[in-house]
Amino acid sequence: MSERTDRLHRKLETELGPVVRNALADAEVVEVDINPDGQIWVDRHGVDLAMIGVMGPQVVMSLICTVAAMSDRVVTPTAPILEATLPDGSRFHATIPPITTAPAIAIRKHLSQALTLDDYVRQGVMTREQCERLRRAVAHRENIIVA
């Protein structure tokens, strides 16, 4: 690992802060969002959404710039969207003004294993009836829209 890469990794860990780092380390958390108002939210398999902290806009912007640098990209008002992959495989999506009122981030964790429809039923993400309807649709090669 180059000195620059090592420095950026350390900077990323610092800027994520303990609240976001702990959320990303939690096996139940699938997404961490930092909204334009600075509120940090976690999604636990679509079942439990919880606000876990707050991050200031300067820290959020610094975090976005660090991830951009790691990806050899820049984020500016004329290029206000960043799509990147974090070192752990998580997908990183960030927006800055003018398309949002303040910097915002969505981090979608890389899943270590694929979830089955039965997993979704067990987690309460879908009902057994929805699961069976989806299975029938796939078996009959019907069109399926996922939103």
mmCIF file with all atom_site columns, C-alpha atoms in Angstrom:
data_model
loop_
_atom_site.group_PDB
_atom_site.id
_atom_site.type_symbol
_atom_site.label_atom_id
_atom_site.label_alt_id
_atom_site.label_comp_id
_atom_site.label_asym_id
_atom_site.label_entity_id
_atom_site.label_seq_id
_atom_site.pdbx_PDB_ins_code
_atom_site.Cartn_x
_atom_site.Cartn_y
_atom_site.Cartn_z
_atom_site.occupancy
_atom_site.B_iso_or_equiv
_atom_site.pdbx_formal_charge
_atom_site.auth_seq_id
_atom_site.auth_comp_id
_atom_site.auth_asym_id
_atom_site.auth_atom_id
_atom_site.pdbx_PDB_model_num
ATOM 1   C CA . MET A 1 1   ? 0.000   0.000   0.000   1.00 0.00 ? 1   MET A CA 1
ATOM 2   C CA . SER A 1 2   ? 1.417   3.413   -0.946  1.00 0.00 ? 2   SER A CA 1
ATOM 3   C CA . GLU A 1 3   ? 2.001   6.108   1.647   1.00 0.00 ? 3   GLU A CA 1
ATOM 4   C CA . ARG A 1 4   ? -0.791  8.207   0.067   1.00 0.00 ? 4   ARG A CA 1
ATOM 5   C CA . THR A 1 5   ? -3.253  5.304   0.194   1.00 0.00 ? 5   THR A CA 1
ATOM 6   C CA . ASP A 1 6   ? -2.302  4.523   3.781   1.00 0.00 ? 6   ASP A CA 1
ATOM 7   C CA . ARG A 1 7   ? -2.747  8.187   4.766   1.00 0.00 ? 7   ARG A CA 1
ATOM 8   C CA . LEU A 1 8   ? -6.169  8.359   3.062   1.00 0.00 ? 8   LEU A CA 1
ATOM 9   C CA . HIS A 1 9   ? -7.303  5.138   4.796   1.00 0.00 ? 9   HIS A CA 1
ATOM 10  C CA . ARG A 1 10  ? -6.339  6.580   8.198   1.00 0.00 ? 10  ARG A CA 1
ATOM 11  C CA . LYS A 1 11  ? -8.077  9.861   7.350   1.00 0.00 ? 11  LYS A CA 1
ATOM 12  C CA . LEU A 1 12  ? -11.209 7.951   6.303   1.00 0.00 ? 12  LEU A CA 1
ATOM 13  C CA . GLU A 1 13  ? -11.295 6.031   9.606   1.00 0.00 ? 13  GLU A CA 1
ATOM 14  C CA . THR A 1 14  ? -10.950 9.277   11.565  1.00 0.00 ? 14  THR A CA 1
ATOM 15  C CA . GLU A 1 15  ? -13.608 11.122  9.574   1.00 0.00 ? 15  GLU A CA 1
ATOM 16  C CA . LEU A 1 16  ? -16.112 8.272   9.769   1.00 0.00 ? 16  LEU A CA 1
ATOM 17  C CA . GLY A 1 17  ? -15.957 8.677   13.540  1.00 0.00 ? 17  GLY A CA 1
ATOM 18  C CA . PRO A 1 18  ? -16.855 6.073   16.145  1.00 0.00 ? 18  PRO A CA 1
ATOM 19  C CA . VAL A 1 19  ? -20.626 6.249   15.577  1.00 0.00 ? 19  VAL A CA 1
ATOM 20  C CA . VAL A 1 20  ? -20.458 5.455   11.848  1.00 0.00 ? 20  VAL A CA 1
ATOM 21  C CA . ARG A 1 21  ? -17.550 3.002   12.253  1.00 0.00 ? 21  ARG A CA 1
ATOM 22  C CA . ASN A 1 22  ? -19.517 1.040   14.880  1.00 0.00 ? 22  ASN A CA 1
ATOM 23  C CA . ALA A 1 23  ? -22.612 1.031   12.671  1.00 0.00 ? 23  ALA A CA 1
ATOM 24  C CA . LEU A 1 24  ? -20.606 -0.291  9.723   1.00 0.00 ? 24  LEU A CA 1
ATOM 25  C CA . ALA A 1 25  ? -19.140 -3.003  11.963  1.00 0.00 ? 25  ALA A CA 1
ATOM 26  C CA . ASP A 1 26  ? -22.625 -4.115  13.105  1.00 0.00 ? 26  ASP A CA 1
ATOM 27  C CA . ALA A 1 27  ? -23.643 -7.231  11.142  1.00 0.00 ? 27  ALA A CA 1
ATOM 28  C CA . GLU A 1 28  ? -27.335 -6.240  11.352  1.00 0.00 ? 28  GLU A CA 1
ATOM 29  C CA . VAL A 1 29  ? -26.811 -2.838  9.704   1.00 0.00 ? 29  VAL A CA 1
ATOM 30  C CA . VAL A 1 30  ? -27.128 -2.798  5.910   1.00 0.00 ? 30  VAL A CA 1
ATOM 31  C CA . GLU A 1 31  ? -27.085 0.953   5.284   1.00 0.00 ? 31  GLU A CA 1
ATOM 32  C CA . VAL A 1 32  ? -25.844 4.100   6.993   1.00 0.00 ? 32  VAL A CA 1
ATOM 33  C CA . ASP A 1 33  ? -27.206 7.465   5.841   1.00 0.00 ? 33  ASP A CA 1
ATOM 34  C CA . ILE A 1 34  ? -26.054 10.938  6.802   1.00 0.00 ? 34  ILE A CA 1
ATOM 35  C CA . ASN A 1 35  ? -28.832 13.332  5.826   1.00 0.00 ? 35  ASN A CA 1
ATOM 36  C CA . PRO A 1 36  ? -28.342 16.996  4.846   1.00 0.00 ? 36  PRO A CA 1
ATOM 37  C CA . ASP A 1 37  ? -29.439 17.983  8.371   1.00 0.00 ? 37  ASP A CA 1
ATOM 38  C CA . GLY A 1 38  ? -26.510 15.939  9.744   1.00 0.00 ? 38  GLY A CA 1
ATOM 39  C CA . GLN A 1 39  ? -28.615 13.179  11.294  1.00 0.00 ? 39  GLN A CA 1
ATOM 40  C CA . ILE A 1 40  ? -27.008 9.743   11.028  1.00 0.00 ? 40  ILE A CA 1
ATOM 41  C CA . TRP A 1 41  ? -29.495 6.938   10.383  1.00 0.00 ? 41  TRP A CA 1
ATOM 42  C CA . VAL A 1 42  ? -28.990 3.185   10.192  1.00 0.00 ? 42  VAL A CA 1
ATOM 43  C CA . ASP A 1 43  ? -31.127 0.611   8.415   1.00 0.00 ? 43  ASP A CA 1
ATOM 44  C CA . ARG A 1 44  ? -31.163 -2.877  9.897   1.00 0.00 ? 44  ARG A CA 1
ATOM 45  C CA . HIS A 1 45  ? -32.372 -5.076  7.019   1.00 0.00 ? 45  HIS A CA 1
ATOM 46  C CA . GLY A 1 46  ? -35.239 -2.680  6.279   1.00 0.00 ? 46  GLY A CA 1
ATOM 47  C CA . VAL A 1 47  ? -36.895 -3.570  9.576   1.00 0.00 ? 47  VAL A CA 1
ATOM 48  C CA . ASP A 1 48  ? -35.450 -1.068  12.023  1.00 0.00 ? 48  ASP A CA 1
ATOM 49  C CA . LEU A 1 49  ? -34.538 2.490   11.077  1.00 0.00 ? 49  LEU A CA 1
ATOM 50  C CA . ALA A 1 50  ? -32.832 4.393   13.872  1.00 0.00 ? 50  ALA A CA 1
ATOM 51  C CA . MET A 1 51  ? -31.202 7.782   14.260  1.00 0.00 ? 51  MET A CA 1
ATOM 52  C CA . ILE A 1 52  ? -27.864 7.142   15.991  1.00 0.00 ? 52  ILE A CA 1
ATOM 53  C CA . GLY A 1 53  ? -26.096 10.492  15.989  1.00 0.00 ? 53  GLY A CA 1
ATOM 54  C CA . VAL A 1 54  ? -25.309 13.745  14.255  1.00 0.00 ? 54  VAL A CA 1
ATOM 55  C CA . MET A 1 55  ? -22.370 14.852  12.114  1.00 0.00 ? 55  MET A CA 1
ATOM 56  C CA . GLY A 1 56  ? -21.547 18.446  11.218  1.00 0.00 ? 56  GLY A CA 1
ATOM 57  C CA . PRO A 1 57  ? -21.599 19.553  7.573   1.00 0.00 ? 57  PRO A CA 1
ATOM 58  C CA . GLN A 1 58  ? -17.862 20.331  7.517   1.00 0.00 ? 58  GLN A CA 1
ATOM 59  C CA . VAL A 1 59  ? -17.022 16.806  8.688   1.00 0.00 ? 59  VAL A CA 1
ATOM 60  C CA . VAL A 1 60  ? -19.441 15.290  6.159   1.00 0.00 ? 60  VAL A CA 1
ATOM 61  C CA . MET A 1 61  ? -17.864 17.354  3.366   1.00 0.00 ? 61  MET A CA 1
ATOM 62  C CA . SER A 1 62  ? -14.362 16.374  4.469   1.00 0.00 ? 62  SER A CA 1
ATOM 63  C CA . LEU A 1 63  ? -15.410 12.709  4.471   1.00 0.00 ? 63  LEU A CA 1
ATOM 64  C CA . ILE A 1 64  ? -16.812 13.069  0.946   1.00 0.00 ? 64  ILE A CA 1
ATOM 65  C CA . CYS A 1 65  ? -13.593 14.702  -0.269  1.00 0.00 ? 65  CYS A CA 1
ATOM 66  C CA . THR A 1 66  ? -11.504 11.941  1.301   1.00 0.00 ? 66  THR A CA 1
ATOM 67  C CA . VAL A 1 67  ? -13.517 9.221   -0.446  1.00 0.00 ? 67  VAL A CA 1
ATOM 68  C CA . ALA A 1 68  ? -13.298 11.210  -3.694  1.00 0.00 ? 68  ALA A CA 1
ATOM 69  C CA . ALA A 1 69  ? -9.505  11.401  -3.327  1.00 0.00 ? 69  ALA A CA 1
ATOM 70  C CA . MET A 1 70  ? -9.337  7.655   -2.670  1.00 0.00 ? 70  MET A CA 1
ATOM 71  C CA . SER A 1 71  ? -11.218 7.170   -5.962  1.00 0.00 ? 71  SER A CA 1
ATOM 72  C CA . ASP A 1 72  ? -9.119  9.740   -7.854  1.00 0.00 ? 72  ASP A CA 1
ATOM 73  C CA . ARG A 1 73  ? -12.201 11.915  -8.307  1.00 0.00 ? 73  ARG A CA 1
ATOM 74  C CA . VAL A 1 74  ? -13.317 15.374  -7.215  1.00 0.00 ? 74  VAL A CA 1
ATOM 75  C CA . VAL A 1 75  ? -16.674 16.651  -6.017  1.00 0.00 ? 75  VAL A CA 1
ATOM 76  C CA . THR A 1 76  ? -17.613 20.235  -6.838  1.00 0.00 ? 76  THR A CA 1
ATOM 77  C CA . PRO A 1 77  ? -20.816 22.256  -7.263  1.00 0.00 ? 77  PRO A CA 1
ATOM 78  C CA . THR A 1 78  ? -20.581 21.505  -11.000 1.00 0.00 ? 78  THR A CA 1
ATOM 79  C CA . ALA A 1 79  ? -19.972 17.773  -10.306 1.00 0.00 ? 79  ALA A CA 1
ATOM 80  C CA . PRO A 1 80  ? -22.027 17.332  -7.105  1.00 0.00 ? 80  PRO A CA 1
ATOM 81  C CA . ILE A 1 81  ? -22.458 13.537  -7.098  1.00 0.00 ? 81  ILE A CA 1
ATOM 82  C CA . LEU A 1 82  ? -19.910 10.936  -6.029  1.00 0.00 ? 82  LEU A CA 1
ATOM 83  C CA . GLU A 1 83  ? -20.308 7.185   -6.498  1.00 0.00 ? 83  GLU A CA 1
ATOM 84  C CA . ALA A 1 84  ? -17.444 5.158   -5.040  1.00 0.00 ? 84  ALA A CA 1
ATOM 85  C CA . THR A 1 85  ? -16.552 1.933   -3.280  1.00 0.00 ? 85  THR A CA 1
ATOM 86  C CA . LEU A 1 86  ? -15.026 1.967   0.200   1.00 0.00 ? 86  LEU A CA 1
ATOM 87  C CA . PRO A 1 87  ? -12.079 -0.301  1.035   1.00 0.00 ? 87  PRO A CA 1
ATOM 88  C CA . ASP A 1 88  ? -14.434 -2.825  2.684   1.00 0.00 ? 88  ASP A CA 1
ATOM 89  C CA . GLY A 1 89  ? -16.554 -3.098  -0.485  1.00 0.00 ? 89  GLY A CA 1
ATOM 90  C CA . SER A 1 90  ? -19.396 -0.877  0.746   1.00 0.00 ? 90  SER A CA 1
ATOM 91  C CA . ARG A 1 91  ? -20.987 1.384   -1.860  1.00 0.00 ? 91  ARG A CA 1
ATOM 92  C CA . PHE A 1 92  ? -20.632 5.094   -1.120  1.00 0.00 ? 92  PHE A CA 1
ATOM 93  C CA . HIS A 1 93  ? -23.022 7.654   -2.629  1.00 0.00 ? 93  HIS A CA 1
ATOM 94  C CA . ALA A 1 94  ? -22.647 11.344  -1.799  1.00 0.00 ? 94  ALA A CA 1
ATOM 95  C CA . THR A 1 95  ? -24.288 14.562  -2.933  1.00 0.00 ? 95  THR A CA 1
ATOM 96  C CA . ILE A 1 96  ? -23.418 18.177  -2.231  1.00 0.00 ? 96  ILE A CA 1
ATOM 97  C CA . PRO A 1 97  ? -25.083 21.516  -2.968  1.00 0.00 ? 97  PRO A CA 1
ATOM 98  C CA . PRO A 1 98  ? -26.592 22.657  -5.198  1.00 0.00 ? 98  PRO A CA 1
ATOM 99  C CA . ILE A 1 99  ? -28.506 19.370  -5.582  1.00 0.00 ? 99  ILE A CA 1
ATOM 100 C CA . THR A 1 100 ? -28.914 19.008  -1.803  1.00 0.00 ? 100 THR A CA 1
ATOM 101 C CA . THR A 1 101 ? -29.160 21.675  0.874   1.00 0.00 ? 101 THR A CA 1
ATOM 102 C CA . ALA A 1 102 ? -26.006 20.339  2.562   1.00 0.00 ? 102 ALA A CA 1
ATOM 103 C CA . PRO A 1 103 ? -23.632 17.404  2.012   1.00 0.00 ? 103 PRO A CA 1
ATOM 104 C CA . ALA A 1 104 ? -25.337 14.001  2.317   1.00 0.00 ? 104 ALA A CA 1
ATOM 105 C CA . ILE A 1 105 ? -24.058 10.422  2.251   1.00 0.00 ? 105 ILE A CA 1
ATOM 106 C CA . ALA A 1 106 ? -25.504 6.927   1.819   1.00 0.00 ? 106 ALA A CA 1
ATOM 107 C CA . ILE A 1 107 ? -23.268 3.934   2.573   1.00 0.00 ? 107 ILE A CA 1
ATOM 108 C CA . ARG A 1 108 ? -24.637 0.541   1.553   1.00 0.00 ? 108 ARG A CA 1
ATOM 109 C CA . LYS A 1 109 ? -22.674 -2.277  3.096   1.00 0.00 ? 109 LYS A CA 1
ATOM 110 C CA . HIS A 1 110 ? -21.304 -5.092  1.016   1.00 0.00 ? 110 HIS A CA 1
ATOM 111 C CA . LEU A 1 111 ? -23.198 -8.203  2.104   1.00 0.00 ? 111 LEU A CA 1
ATOM 112 C CA . SER A 1 112 ? -20.949 -11.128 2.933   1.00 0.00 ? 112 SER A CA 1
ATOM 113 C CA . GLN A 1 113 ? -23.683 -13.561 1.939   1.00 0.00 ? 113 GLN A CA 1
ATOM 114 C CA . ALA A 1 114 ? -26.706 -13.425 -0.319  1.00 0.00 ? 114 ALA A CA 1
ATOM 115 C CA . LEU A 1 115 ? -30.052 -13.276 1.446   1.00 0.00 ? 115 LEU A CA 1
ATOM 116 C CA . THR A 1 116 ? -32.794 -15.678 0.407   1.00 0.00 ? 116 THR A CA 1
ATOM 117 C CA . LEU A 1 117 ? -36.496 -14.906 0.228   1.00 0.00 ? 117 LEU A CA 1
ATOM 118 C CA . ASP A 1 118 ? -36.934 -17.000 3.375   1.00 0.00 ? 118 ASP A CA 1
ATOM 119 C CA . ASP A 1 119 ? -34.373 -14.760 5.106   1.00 0.00 ? 119 ASP A CA 1
ATOM 120 C CA . TYR A 1 120 ? -36.514 -11.749 4.190   1.00 0.00 ? 120 TYR A CA 1
ATOM 121 C CA . VAL A 1 121 ? -39.604 -13.450 5.635   1.00 0.00 ? 121 VAL A CA 1
ATOM 122 C CA . ARG A 1 122 ? -37.744 -14.309 8.873   1.00 0.00 ? 122 ARG A CA 1
ATOM 123 C CA . GLN A 1 123 ? -36.557 -10.713 9.184   1.00 0.00 ? 123 GLN A CA 1
ATOM 124 C CA . GLY A 1 124 ? -40.056 -9.366  8.612   1.00 0.00 ? 124 GLY A CA 1
ATOM 125 C CA . VAL A 1 125 ? -39.102 -7.573  5.401   1.00 0.00 ? 125 VAL A CA 1
ATOM 126 C CA . MET A 1 126 ? -41.830 -9.441  3.498   1.00 0.00 ? 126 MET A CA 1
ATOM 127 C CA . THR A 1 127 ? -44.731 -11.675 4.399   1.00 0.00 ? 127 THR A CA 1
ATOM 128 C CA . ARG A 1 128 ? -44.905 -15.383 3.549   1.00 0.00 ? 128 ARG A CA 1
ATOM 129 C CA . GLU A 1 129 ? -47.662 -14.549 1.035   1.00 0.00 ? 129 GLU A CA 1
ATOM 130 C CA . GLN A 1 130 ? -45.464 -11.963 -0.702  1.00 0.00 ? 130 GLN A CA 1
ATOM 131 C CA . CYS A 1 131 ? -42.630 -14.486 -0.797  1.00 0.00 ? 131 CYS A CA 1
ATOM 132 C CA . GLU A 1 132 ? -44.803 -17.134 -2.438  1.00 0.00 ? 132 GLU A CA 1
ATOM 133 C CA . ARG A 1 133 ? -46.229 -14.630 -4.945  1.00 0.00 ? 133 ARG A CA 1
ATOM 134 C CA . LEU A 1 134 ? -42.698 -13.635 -5.944  1.00 0.00 ? 134 LEU A CA 1
ATOM 135 C CA . ARG A 1 135 ? -41.668 -17.279 -6.328  1.00 0.00 ? 135 ARG A CA 1
ATOM 136 C CA . ARG A 1 136 ? -44.689 -17.951 -8.553  1.00 0.00 ? 136 ARG A CA 1
ATOM 137 C CA . ALA A 1 137 ? -43.889 -14.890 -10.670 1.00 0.00 ? 137 ALA A CA 1
ATOM 138 C CA . VAL A 1 138 ? -40.306 -16.067 -11.179 1.00 0.00 ? 138 VAL A CA 1
ATOM 139 C CA . ALA A 1 139 ? -41.425 -19.627 -11.957 1.00 0.00 ? 139 ALA A CA 1
ATOM 140 C CA . HIS A 1 140 ? -43.875 -18.308 -14.570 1.00 0.00 ? 140 HIS A CA 1
ATOM 141 C CA . ARG A 1 141 ? -41.262 -15.885 -15.958 1.00 0.00 ? 141 ARG A CA 1
ATOM 142 C CA . GLU A 1 142 ? -43.488 -12.879 -15.245 1.00 0.00 ? 142 GLU A CA 1
ATOM 143 C CA . ASN A 1 143 ? -42.125 -9.336  -15.297 1.00 0.00 ? 143 ASN A CA 1
ATOM 144 C CA . ILE A 1 144 ? -41.203 -8.054  -11.836 1.00 0.00 ? 144 ILE A CA 1
ATOM 145 C CA . ILE A 1 145 ? -40.653 -4.418  -10.903 1.00 0.00 ? 145 ILE A CA 1
ATOM 146 C CA . VAL A 1 146 ? -38.509 -3.732  -7.844  1.00 0.00 ? 146 VAL A CA 1
ATOM 147 C CA . ALA A 1 147 ? -38.646 -0.222  -6.421  1.00 0.00 ? 147 ALA A CA 1
#
